[in-house]
Amino acid sequence: MIDAQLVRSLSATPIDPNVWRAMVGEHRRFLDGKQSHYGTWELLSAAGLPLALWKGPKSATGTQINLSFGNLQGLDLTWAVLPCAAMPGVNATGQSLRGAVLSRSLLTDSQLDDTDFSLAKLEYVDFSRSSLRNACFRKALLMKADFENCDLTGADFRGAKLEGAKFPGAILDGVLGEIPG
């Protein structure tokens, strides 16, 4: 069982913008050195914390970005290119990830209320147990995304592509747009 309060307490200090730029550069080299972007995440729970294990191609260069429990407040995330990123437990409340590429990333157990994901590529992203209250997913690509047990109260999915997206146990009060199933 994931301890949501513990996860929130670990993301207290924002990531320094210079550290962020270095991490993104290393991730870009990681992606450039891979033969394929296909892979999956395995989520483990240890002492109430979500731990991400990548089960996909390795890279000869760079380092895959790991933002576990990171506080992304104050960073420029608009149009960020971070496919295959480990992001469990992040705090990006109120941030803009407009147009971001996060396909095949893991964002479980995260604080993403009021976050703008419009026009983002979010195929195969696992948002399980995340708080996404009033998040905007307008015109986002969310094929095969997993919203299991998420709080999506007031989220906006108008114009989003949701083929194969899963919503078991999700709170869908006041959601805008058409949710499959």
Short mmCIF file of N, CA and C in Angstrom, two decimals:
data_model
loop_
_atom_site.label_atom_id
_atom_site.label_comp_id
_atom_site.label_asym_id
_atom_site.label_seq_id
_atom_site.Cartn_x
_atom_site.Cartn_y
_atom_site.Cartn_z
N MET A 1 0.85 -1.18 0.00
CA MET A 1 0.00 0.00 0.00
C MET A 1 0.89 1.25 0.00
N ILE A 2 0.60 2.16 -0.93
CA ILE A 2 1.36 3.40 -1.04
C ILE A 2 0.87 4.38 0.03
N ASP A 3 1.80 5.02 0.73
CA ASP A 3 1.49 6.00 1.76
C ASP A 3 1.50 7.39 1.12
N ALA A 4 0.31 7.89 0.74
CA ALA A 4 0.20 9.16 0.01
C ALA A 4 0.78 10.34 0.78
N GLN A 5 0.57 10.38 2.08
CA GLN A 5 1.09 11.49 2.89
C GLN A 5 2.62 11.49 2.90
N LEU A 6 3.23 10.32 3.01
CA LEU A 6 4.68 10.20 2.97
C LEU A 6 5.22 10.64 1.61
N VAL A 7 4.56 10.22 0.54
CA VAL A 7 4.99 10.61 -0.81
C VAL A 7 4.98 12.13 -0.95
N ARG A 8 3.89 12.79 -0.49
CA ARG A 8 3.80 14.25 -0.57
C ARG A 8 4.90 14.92 0.24
N SER A 9 5.24 14.38 1.38
CA SER A 9 6.26 15.01 2.23
C SER A 9 7.66 14.96 1.60
N LEU A 10 7.89 14.00 0.73
CA LEU A 10 9.21 13.85 0.11
C LEU A 10 9.45 14.83 -1.04
N SER A 11 8.40 15.49 -1.53
CA SER A 11 8.56 16.40 -2.66
C SER A 11 8.49 17.85 -2.22
N ALA A 12 9.08 18.15 -1.08
CA ALA A 12 8.98 19.49 -0.51
C ALA A 12 9.91 20.51 -1.18
N THR A 13 11.13 20.15 -1.51
CA THR A 13 12.11 21.09 -2.05
C THR A 13 12.09 21.09 -3.58
N PRO A 14 11.85 22.25 -4.21
CA PRO A 14 11.83 22.31 -5.68
C PRO A 14 13.21 21.97 -6.27
N ILE A 15 13.17 21.38 -7.47
CA ILE A 15 14.40 21.05 -8.20
C ILE A 15 15.01 22.35 -8.74
N ASP A 16 16.30 22.52 -8.56
CA ASP A 16 17.02 23.69 -9.06
C ASP A 16 16.97 23.70 -10.59
N PRO A 17 16.68 24.85 -11.22
CA PRO A 17 16.60 24.92 -12.68
C PRO A 17 17.88 24.46 -13.39
N ASN A 18 19.05 24.70 -12.83
CA ASN A 18 20.30 24.24 -13.46
C ASN A 18 20.41 22.72 -13.40
N VAL A 19 20.02 22.14 -12.29
CA VAL A 19 20.00 20.68 -12.15
C VAL A 19 19.00 20.10 -13.15
N TRP A 20 17.83 20.76 -13.27
CA TRP A 20 16.81 20.33 -14.21
C TRP A 20 17.36 20.28 -15.64
N ARG A 21 18.00 21.35 -16.08
CA ARG A 21 18.54 21.40 -17.44
C ARG A 21 19.55 20.28 -17.67
N ALA A 22 20.40 20.00 -16.69
CA ALA A 22 21.38 18.92 -16.82
C ALA A 22 20.68 17.56 -16.91
N MET A 23 19.65 17.36 -16.11
CA MET A 23 18.91 16.09 -16.14
C MET A 23 18.23 15.88 -17.49
N VAL A 24 17.64 16.94 -18.03
CA VAL A 24 16.96 16.85 -19.33
C VAL A 24 17.98 16.56 -20.43
N GLY A 25 19.15 17.18 -20.37
CA GLY A 25 20.20 16.91 -21.35
C GLY A 25 20.66 15.46 -21.31
N GLU A 26 20.85 14.94 -20.11
CA GLU A 26 21.24 13.52 -19.97
C GLU A 26 20.15 12.59 -20.49
N HIS A 27 18.89 12.94 -20.23
CA HIS A 27 17.78 12.12 -20.71
C HIS A 27 17.73 12.15 -22.24
N ARG A 28 17.98 13.31 -22.83
CA ARG A 28 18.00 13.41 -24.30
C ARG A 28 19.07 12.48 -24.87
N ARG A 29 20.26 12.46 -24.25
CA ARG A 29 21.33 11.56 -24.70
C ARG A 29 20.92 10.09 -24.50
N PHE A 30 20.24 9.81 -23.40
CA PHE A 30 19.72 8.45 -23.15
C PHE A 30 18.79 8.04 -24.29
N LEU A 31 17.86 8.92 -24.66
CA LEU A 31 16.91 8.60 -25.72
C LEU A 31 17.60 8.44 -27.06
N ASP A 32 18.58 9.29 -27.34
CA ASP A 32 19.32 9.21 -28.61
C ASP A 32 20.12 7.92 -28.73
N GLY A 33 20.56 7.36 -27.61
CA GLY A 33 21.38 6.16 -27.61
C GLY A 33 20.61 4.86 -27.57
N LYS A 34 19.27 4.95 -27.55
CA LYS A 34 18.44 3.74 -27.51
C LYS A 34 18.05 3.30 -28.91
N GLN A 35 17.93 2.01 -29.10
CA GLN A 35 17.46 1.46 -30.37
C GLN A 35 15.94 1.62 -30.49
N SER A 36 15.25 1.63 -29.35
CA SER A 36 13.79 1.67 -29.35
C SER A 36 13.32 2.40 -28.10
N HIS A 37 12.19 3.09 -28.23
CA HIS A 37 11.60 3.77 -27.07
C HIS A 37 10.57 2.89 -26.38
N TYR A 38 10.37 1.68 -26.90
CA TYR A 38 9.36 0.80 -26.32
C TYR A 38 9.90 0.13 -25.07
N GLY A 39 9.08 0.06 -24.09
CA GLY A 39 9.40 -0.58 -22.82
C GLY A 39 8.25 -0.32 -21.87
N THR A 40 8.33 -0.90 -20.71
CA THR A 40 7.28 -0.72 -19.72
C THR A 40 7.92 -0.46 -18.36
N TRP A 41 7.11 0.02 -17.45
CA TRP A 41 7.54 0.24 -16.08
C TRP A 41 6.95 -0.85 -15.20
N GLU A 42 7.73 -1.26 -14.24
CA GLU A 42 7.20 -2.11 -13.18
C GLU A 42 7.22 -1.27 -11.92
N LEU A 43 6.09 -1.23 -11.24
CA LEU A 43 5.97 -0.42 -10.03
C LEU A 43 6.03 -1.33 -8.82
N LEU A 44 6.97 -1.03 -7.94
CA LEU A 44 7.09 -1.77 -6.69
C LEU A 44 6.75 -0.84 -5.55
N SER A 45 6.33 -1.41 -4.44
CA SER A 45 6.07 -0.62 -3.24
C SER A 45 7.00 -1.12 -2.15
N ALA A 46 7.77 -0.20 -1.59
CA ALA A 46 8.68 -0.54 -0.50
C ALA A 46 8.49 0.49 0.61
N ALA A 47 8.15 0.03 1.79
CA ALA A 47 7.94 0.91 2.94
C ALA A 47 6.92 2.01 2.63
N GLY A 48 5.91 1.69 1.82
CA GLY A 48 4.87 2.66 1.49
C GLY A 48 5.22 3.63 0.39
N LEU A 49 6.34 3.44 -0.29
CA LEU A 49 6.77 4.34 -1.36
C LEU A 49 6.73 3.63 -2.71
N PRO A 50 6.33 4.35 -3.77
CA PRO A 50 6.36 3.75 -5.11
C PRO A 50 7.78 3.79 -5.67
N LEU A 51 8.24 2.67 -6.19
CA LEU A 51 9.57 2.58 -6.80
C LEU A 51 9.40 2.11 -8.24
N ALA A 52 10.06 2.78 -9.17
CA ALA A 52 9.92 2.50 -10.59
C ALA A 52 11.11 1.71 -11.12
N LEU A 53 10.81 0.62 -11.84
CA LEU A 53 11.84 -0.17 -12.50
C LEU A 53 11.54 -0.20 -13.99
N TRP A 54 12.47 0.27 -14.83
CA TRP A 54 12.30 0.29 -16.28
C TRP A 54 12.59 -1.08 -16.84
N LYS A 55 11.66 -1.57 -17.64
CA LYS A 55 11.82 -2.87 -18.30
C LYS A 55 11.78 -2.61 -19.80
N GLY A 56 12.88 -2.07 -20.28
CA GLY A 56 12.96 -1.74 -21.69
C GLY A 56 14.40 -1.61 -22.11
N PRO A 57 14.62 -1.15 -23.34
CA PRO A 57 15.98 -1.03 -23.86
C PRO A 57 16.84 -0.09 -23.03
N LYS A 58 18.08 -0.44 -22.88
CA LYS A 58 19.05 0.42 -22.21
C LYS A 58 19.67 1.32 -23.26
N SER A 59 20.50 2.23 -22.82
CA SER A 59 21.14 3.16 -23.74
C SER A 59 22.64 3.14 -23.52
N ALA A 60 23.38 3.31 -24.60
CA ALA A 60 24.85 3.37 -24.50
C ALA A 60 25.32 4.71 -23.96
N THR A 61 24.44 5.72 -24.02
CA THR A 61 24.83 7.06 -23.57
C THR A 61 23.74 7.66 -22.70
N GLY A 62 24.08 8.68 -21.96
CA GLY A 62 23.11 9.41 -21.17
C GLY A 62 22.55 8.61 -20.01
N THR A 63 21.67 9.27 -19.26
CA THR A 63 21.03 8.67 -18.10
C THR A 63 19.54 8.92 -18.18
N GLN A 64 18.75 7.88 -18.04
CA GLN A 64 17.30 8.01 -18.03
C GLN A 64 16.90 8.89 -16.85
N ILE A 65 16.02 9.85 -17.10
CA ILE A 65 15.64 10.79 -16.05
C ILE A 65 14.80 10.10 -14.97
N ASN A 66 15.12 10.38 -13.72
CA ASN A 66 14.39 9.85 -12.58
C ASN A 66 14.02 11.04 -11.71
N LEU A 67 12.75 11.40 -11.75
CA LEU A 67 12.24 12.54 -10.99
C LEU A 67 11.40 12.09 -9.80
N SER A 68 11.61 10.87 -9.35
CA SER A 68 10.82 10.33 -8.25
C SER A 68 10.76 11.31 -7.08
N PHE A 69 9.52 11.61 -6.67
CA PHE A 69 9.25 12.50 -5.52
C PHE A 69 9.76 13.92 -5.75
N GLY A 70 10.02 14.30 -7.00
CA GLY A 70 10.54 15.63 -7.30
C GLY A 70 9.47 16.70 -7.22
N ASN A 71 9.87 17.87 -6.79
CA ASN A 71 9.00 19.04 -6.78
C ASN A 71 9.34 19.84 -8.03
N LEU A 72 8.44 19.85 -8.99
CA LEU A 72 8.68 20.48 -10.28
C LEU A 72 8.18 21.92 -10.34
N GLN A 73 7.82 22.48 -9.19
CA GLN A 73 7.33 23.85 -9.13
C GLN A 73 8.40 24.82 -9.64
N GLY A 74 7.99 25.78 -10.47
CA GLY A 74 8.89 26.83 -10.94
C GLY A 74 9.73 26.45 -12.15
N LEU A 75 9.62 25.20 -12.64
CA LEU A 75 10.39 24.79 -13.81
C LEU A 75 9.58 25.02 -15.08
N ASP A 76 10.27 25.29 -16.19
CA ASP A 76 9.60 25.42 -17.47
C ASP A 76 9.42 24.02 -18.06
N LEU A 77 8.20 23.51 -17.98
CA LEU A 77 7.88 22.16 -18.43
C LEU A 77 7.10 22.15 -19.74
N THR A 78 6.76 23.34 -20.25
CA THR A 78 6.01 23.43 -21.49
C THR A 78 6.83 22.85 -22.63
N TRP A 79 6.21 21.95 -23.39
CA TRP A 79 6.82 21.27 -24.53
C TRP A 79 8.03 20.43 -24.14
N ALA A 80 8.15 20.02 -22.90
CA ALA A 80 9.25 19.16 -22.44
C ALA A 80 9.17 17.81 -23.16
N VAL A 81 10.33 17.26 -23.53
CA VAL A 81 10.39 15.97 -24.21
C VAL A 81 11.01 14.97 -23.23
N LEU A 82 10.13 14.21 -22.55
CA LEU A 82 10.57 13.29 -21.50
C LEU A 82 9.89 11.93 -21.60
N PRO A 83 9.87 11.30 -22.78
CA PRO A 83 9.28 9.97 -22.83
C PRO A 83 10.09 9.00 -21.98
N CYS A 84 9.42 7.99 -21.46
CA CYS A 84 10.07 6.93 -20.66
C CYS A 84 10.66 7.46 -19.36
N ALA A 85 10.09 8.52 -18.80
CA ALA A 85 10.62 9.12 -17.57
C ALA A 85 10.01 8.48 -16.32
N ALA A 86 10.83 8.34 -15.28
CA ALA A 86 10.36 7.87 -13.98
C ALA A 86 9.95 9.10 -13.17
N MET A 87 8.65 9.22 -12.90
CA MET A 87 8.14 10.40 -12.20
C MET A 87 7.14 10.07 -11.10
N PRO A 88 7.28 8.94 -10.41
CA PRO A 88 6.29 8.67 -9.36
C PRO A 88 6.43 9.66 -8.20
N GLY A 89 5.29 10.06 -7.67
CA GLY A 89 5.30 10.93 -6.50
C GLY A 89 5.70 12.37 -6.76
N VAL A 90 5.70 12.84 -8.03
CA VAL A 90 6.10 14.21 -8.28
C VAL A 90 5.02 15.19 -7.88
N ASN A 91 5.43 16.42 -7.62
CA ASN A 91 4.51 17.52 -7.37
C ASN A 91 4.68 18.51 -8.51
N ALA A 92 3.66 18.58 -9.38
CA ALA A 92 3.65 19.55 -10.47
C ALA A 92 2.33 20.32 -10.44
N THR A 93 1.81 20.53 -9.25
CA THR A 93 0.54 21.22 -9.08
C THR A 93 0.59 22.59 -9.75
N GLY A 94 -0.40 22.84 -10.62
CA GLY A 94 -0.53 24.13 -11.26
C GLY A 94 0.48 24.41 -12.36
N GLN A 95 1.30 23.46 -12.71
CA GLN A 95 2.33 23.65 -13.73
C GLN A 95 1.75 23.47 -15.12
N SER A 96 2.43 24.00 -16.12
CA SER A 96 2.05 23.78 -17.51
C SER A 96 2.97 22.74 -18.12
N LEU A 97 2.38 21.64 -18.54
CA LEU A 97 3.06 20.62 -19.34
C LEU A 97 2.43 20.60 -20.72
N ARG A 98 1.98 21.75 -21.14
CA ARG A 98 1.34 21.91 -22.45
C ARG A 98 2.29 21.43 -23.54
N GLY A 99 1.80 20.51 -24.37
CA GLY A 99 2.58 20.00 -25.49
C GLY A 99 3.72 19.08 -25.11
N ALA A 100 3.83 18.73 -23.85
CA ALA A 100 4.93 17.86 -23.40
C ALA A 100 4.79 16.46 -23.99
N VAL A 101 5.92 15.79 -24.17
CA VAL A 101 5.94 14.40 -24.62
C VAL A 101 6.37 13.56 -23.42
N LEU A 102 5.41 12.83 -22.86
CA LEU A 102 5.67 12.00 -21.68
C LEU A 102 5.27 10.55 -21.94
N SER A 103 5.13 10.17 -23.20
CA SER A 103 4.69 8.81 -23.54
C SER A 103 5.54 7.78 -22.81
N ARG A 104 4.85 6.75 -22.31
CA ARG A 104 5.48 5.63 -21.60
C ARG A 104 6.19 6.05 -20.29
N SER A 105 5.78 7.19 -19.74
CA SER A 105 6.34 7.63 -18.46
C SER A 105 5.46 7.14 -17.31
N LEU A 106 6.02 7.16 -16.13
CA LEU A 106 5.33 6.70 -14.93
C LEU A 106 5.10 7.90 -14.02
N LEU A 107 3.84 8.27 -13.81
CA LEU A 107 3.49 9.42 -12.96
C LEU A 107 2.53 8.99 -11.85
N THR A 108 2.70 7.81 -11.32
CA THR A 108 1.81 7.34 -10.26
C THR A 108 1.99 8.14 -8.99
N ASP A 109 0.93 8.18 -8.20
CA ASP A 109 0.99 8.74 -6.83
C ASP A 109 1.48 10.18 -6.81
N SER A 110 1.13 10.94 -7.84
CA SER A 110 1.63 12.31 -7.98
C SER A 110 0.57 13.36 -7.67
N GLN A 111 1.03 14.57 -7.37
CA GLN A 111 0.17 15.73 -7.13
C GLN A 111 0.18 16.57 -8.40
N LEU A 112 -0.92 16.49 -9.16
CA LEU A 112 -0.99 17.13 -10.46
C LEU A 112 -2.26 17.97 -10.61
N ASP A 113 -2.79 18.45 -9.49
CA ASP A 113 -3.99 19.28 -9.52
C ASP A 113 -3.71 20.56 -10.31
N ASP A 114 -4.71 20.99 -11.10
CA ASP A 114 -4.64 22.24 -11.87
C ASP A 114 -3.49 22.26 -12.87
N THR A 115 -2.98 21.10 -13.25
CA THR A 115 -1.87 21.03 -14.21
C THR A 115 -2.44 21.02 -15.63
N ASP A 116 -1.76 21.73 -16.53
CA ASP A 116 -2.18 21.83 -17.93
C ASP A 116 -1.40 20.82 -18.77
N PHE A 117 -2.11 19.78 -19.23
CA PHE A 117 -1.53 18.76 -20.11
C PHE A 117 -2.09 18.92 -21.53
N SER A 118 -2.66 20.07 -21.87
CA SER A 118 -3.27 20.22 -23.19
C SER A 118 -2.22 20.01 -24.28
N LEU A 119 -2.64 19.34 -25.34
CA LEU A 119 -1.80 19.03 -26.51
C LEU A 119 -0.64 18.10 -26.20
N ALA A 120 -0.58 17.54 -25.00
CA ALA A 120 0.54 16.67 -24.61
C ALA A 120 0.38 15.27 -25.19
N LYS A 121 1.52 14.61 -25.41
CA LYS A 121 1.54 13.21 -25.84
C LYS A 121 1.74 12.36 -24.59
N LEU A 122 0.69 11.65 -24.20
CA LEU A 122 0.68 10.91 -22.93
C LEU A 122 0.27 9.45 -23.15
N GLU A 123 0.63 8.89 -24.30
CA GLU A 123 0.28 7.50 -24.57
C GLU A 123 1.00 6.58 -23.58
N TYR A 124 0.27 5.60 -23.08
CA TYR A 124 0.79 4.58 -22.16
C TYR A 124 1.31 5.17 -20.84
N VAL A 125 0.94 6.37 -20.48
CA VAL A 125 1.37 6.95 -19.19
C VAL A 125 0.52 6.34 -18.08
N ASP A 126 1.16 6.00 -16.98
CA ASP A 126 0.46 5.46 -15.81
C ASP A 126 0.35 6.57 -14.77
N PHE A 127 -0.89 7.06 -14.58
CA PHE A 127 -1.20 8.10 -13.59
C PHE A 127 -1.81 7.50 -12.32
N SER A 128 -1.82 6.21 -12.16
CA SER A 128 -2.54 5.55 -11.06
C SER A 128 -2.35 6.26 -9.72
N ARG A 129 -3.46 6.43 -9.01
CA ARG A 129 -3.51 6.98 -7.65
C ARG A 129 -3.09 8.45 -7.58
N SER A 130 -2.96 9.12 -8.71
CA SER A 130 -2.57 10.54 -8.69
C SER A 130 -3.77 11.44 -8.48
N SER A 131 -3.51 12.62 -7.95
CA SER A 131 -4.54 13.65 -7.81
C SER A 131 -4.42 14.58 -9.01
N LEU A 132 -5.47 14.61 -9.83
CA LEU A 132 -5.50 15.39 -11.06
C LEU A 132 -6.73 16.29 -11.09
N ARG A 133 -7.08 16.82 -9.92
CA ARG A 133 -8.26 17.67 -9.82
C ARG A 133 -8.08 18.91 -10.70
N ASN A 134 -9.10 19.17 -11.53
CA ASN A 134 -9.12 20.34 -12.42
C ASN A 134 -7.95 20.36 -13.42
N ALA A 135 -7.35 19.22 -13.69
CA ALA A 135 -6.28 19.16 -14.70
C ALA A 135 -6.90 19.32 -16.09
N CYS A 136 -6.14 19.89 -17.00
CA CYS A 136 -6.60 20.11 -18.36
C CYS A 136 -5.88 19.15 -19.31
N PHE A 137 -6.66 18.30 -19.97
CA PHE A 137 -6.14 17.35 -20.96
C PHE A 137 -6.70 17.65 -22.35
N ARG A 138 -7.07 18.90 -22.60
CA ARG A 138 -7.69 19.24 -23.88
C ARG A 138 -6.77 18.91 -25.04
N LYS A 139 -7.31 18.14 -25.99
CA LYS A 139 -6.62 17.72 -27.21
C LYS A 139 -5.34 16.94 -26.94
N ALA A 140 -5.21 16.34 -25.77
CA ALA A 140 -4.04 15.50 -25.45
C ALA A 140 -4.22 14.10 -26.04
N LEU A 141 -3.10 13.45 -26.32
CA LEU A 141 -3.11 12.06 -26.79
C LEU A 141 -2.91 11.17 -25.58
N LEU A 142 -3.96 10.45 -25.19
CA LEU A 142 -3.97 9.65 -23.96
C LEU A 142 -4.27 8.18 -24.23
N MET A 143 -3.93 7.71 -25.43
CA MET A 143 -4.22 6.32 -25.75
C MET A 143 -3.50 5.40 -24.75
N LYS A 144 -4.27 4.43 -24.23
CA LYS A 144 -3.77 3.42 -23.28
C LYS A 144 -3.25 4.01 -21.96
N ALA A 145 -3.60 5.25 -21.65
CA ALA A 145 -3.20 5.85 -20.36
C ALA A 145 -3.98 5.17 -19.23
N ASP A 146 -3.39 5.11 -18.05
CA ASP A 146 -3.99 4.43 -16.90
C ASP A 146 -4.30 5.46 -15.81
N PHE A 147 -5.60 5.64 -15.53
CA PHE A 147 -6.06 6.57 -14.50
C PHE A 147 -6.69 5.82 -13.32
N GLU A 148 -6.22 4.62 -13.06
CA GLU A 148 -6.79 3.81 -11.99
C GLU A 148 -6.70 4.52 -10.64
N ASN A 149 -7.85 4.63 -9.97
CA ASN A 149 -7.95 5.23 -8.63
C ASN A 149 -7.44 6.67 -8.56
N CYS A 150 -7.53 7.41 -9.66
CA CYS A 150 -7.14 8.83 -9.67
C CYS A 150 -8.33 9.69 -9.24
N ASP A 151 -8.03 10.86 -8.70
CA ASP A 151 -9.06 11.86 -8.44
C ASP A 151 -9.01 12.83 -9.62
N LEU A 152 -10.01 12.72 -10.51
CA LEU A 152 -10.09 13.54 -11.71
C LEU A 152 -11.22 14.56 -11.62
N THR A 153 -11.62 14.90 -10.41
CA THR A 153 -12.71 15.86 -10.21
C THR A 153 -12.44 17.13 -11.01
N GLY A 154 -13.40 17.48 -11.88
CA GLY A 154 -13.30 18.72 -12.64
C GLY A 154 -12.30 18.71 -13.78
N ALA A 155 -11.67 17.58 -14.08
CA ALA A 155 -10.69 17.52 -15.17
C ALA A 155 -11.37 17.74 -16.52
N ASP A 156 -10.63 18.30 -17.46
CA ASP A 156 -11.15 18.63 -18.78
C ASP A 156 -10.50 17.74 -19.83
N PHE A 157 -11.31 16.84 -20.42
CA PHE A 157 -10.83 15.92 -21.45
C PHE A 157 -11.40 16.26 -22.83
N ARG A 158 -11.93 17.46 -23.01
CA ARG A 158 -12.55 17.80 -24.29
C ARG A 158 -11.51 17.74 -25.42
N GLY A 159 -11.85 16.98 -26.45
CA GLY A 159 -10.99 16.85 -27.61
C GLY A 159 -9.83 15.89 -27.44
N ALA A 160 -9.70 15.26 -26.27
CA ALA A 160 -8.59 14.33 -26.01
C ALA A 160 -8.85 13.00 -26.70
N LYS A 161 -7.78 12.33 -27.10
CA LYS A 161 -7.86 10.99 -27.69
C LYS A 161 -7.66 9.99 -26.56
N LEU A 162 -8.70 9.22 -26.23
CA LEU A 162 -8.70 8.35 -25.05
C LEU A 162 -8.85 6.87 -25.38
N GLU A 163 -8.58 6.46 -26.61
CA GLU A 163 -8.75 5.06 -26.99
C GLU A 163 -7.92 4.16 -26.07
N GLY A 164 -8.58 3.21 -25.44
CA GLY A 164 -7.88 2.24 -24.58
C GLY A 164 -7.49 2.77 -23.21
N ALA A 165 -7.82 4.03 -22.90
CA ALA A 165 -7.51 4.58 -21.57
C ALA A 165 -8.36 3.87 -20.53
N LYS A 166 -7.80 3.69 -19.31
CA LYS A 166 -8.48 2.95 -18.24
C LYS A 166 -8.78 3.89 -17.08
N PHE A 167 -9.97 3.75 -16.51
CA PHE A 167 -10.42 4.62 -15.43
C PHE A 167 -11.02 3.84 -14.24
N PRO A 168 -10.61 2.60 -13.95
CA PRO A 168 -11.26 1.88 -12.85
C PRO A 168 -11.01 2.57 -11.50
N GLY A 169 -12.07 2.79 -10.77
CA GLY A 169 -11.96 3.38 -9.44
C GLY A 169 -11.68 4.87 -9.44
N ALA A 170 -11.64 5.51 -10.62
CA ALA A 170 -11.34 6.95 -10.68
C ALA A 170 -12.55 7.76 -10.24
N ILE A 171 -12.29 8.89 -9.60
CA ILE A 171 -13.34 9.85 -9.24
C ILE A 171 -13.51 10.77 -10.44
N LEU A 172 -14.72 10.77 -11.03
CA LEU A 172 -14.96 11.49 -12.28
C LEU A 172 -15.99 12.60 -12.12
N ASP A 173 -16.20 13.10 -10.91
CA ASP A 173 -17.18 14.15 -10.66
C ASP A 173 -16.82 15.42 -11.43
N GLY A 174 -17.78 15.94 -12.19
CA GLY A 174 -17.59 17.20 -12.89
C GLY A 174 -16.61 17.16 -14.04
N VAL A 175 -16.26 15.98 -14.53
CA VAL A 175 -15.32 15.86 -15.64
C VAL A 175 -15.97 16.41 -16.92
N LEU A 176 -15.21 17.15 -17.71
CA LEU A 176 -15.66 17.67 -18.99
C LEU A 176 -15.12 16.80 -20.11
N GLY A 177 -15.96 16.51 -21.09
CA GLY A 177 -15.54 15.64 -22.19
C GLY A 177 -16.09 14.24 -21.99
N GLU A 178 -15.88 13.42 -22.99
CA GLU A 178 -16.44 12.07 -23.00
C GLU A 178 -15.39 11.05 -22.55
N ILE A 179 -15.71 10.33 -21.46
CA ILE A 179 -14.83 9.31 -20.91
C ILE A 179 -15.30 7.94 -21.41
N PRO A 180 -14.40 7.13 -21.99
CA PRO A 180 -14.84 5.81 -22.49
C PRO A 180 -15.22 4.86 -21.35
N GLY A 181 -16.12 3.93 -21.69
CA GLY A 181 -16.49 2.88 -20.73
C GLY A 181 -17.61 3.29 -19.88
#
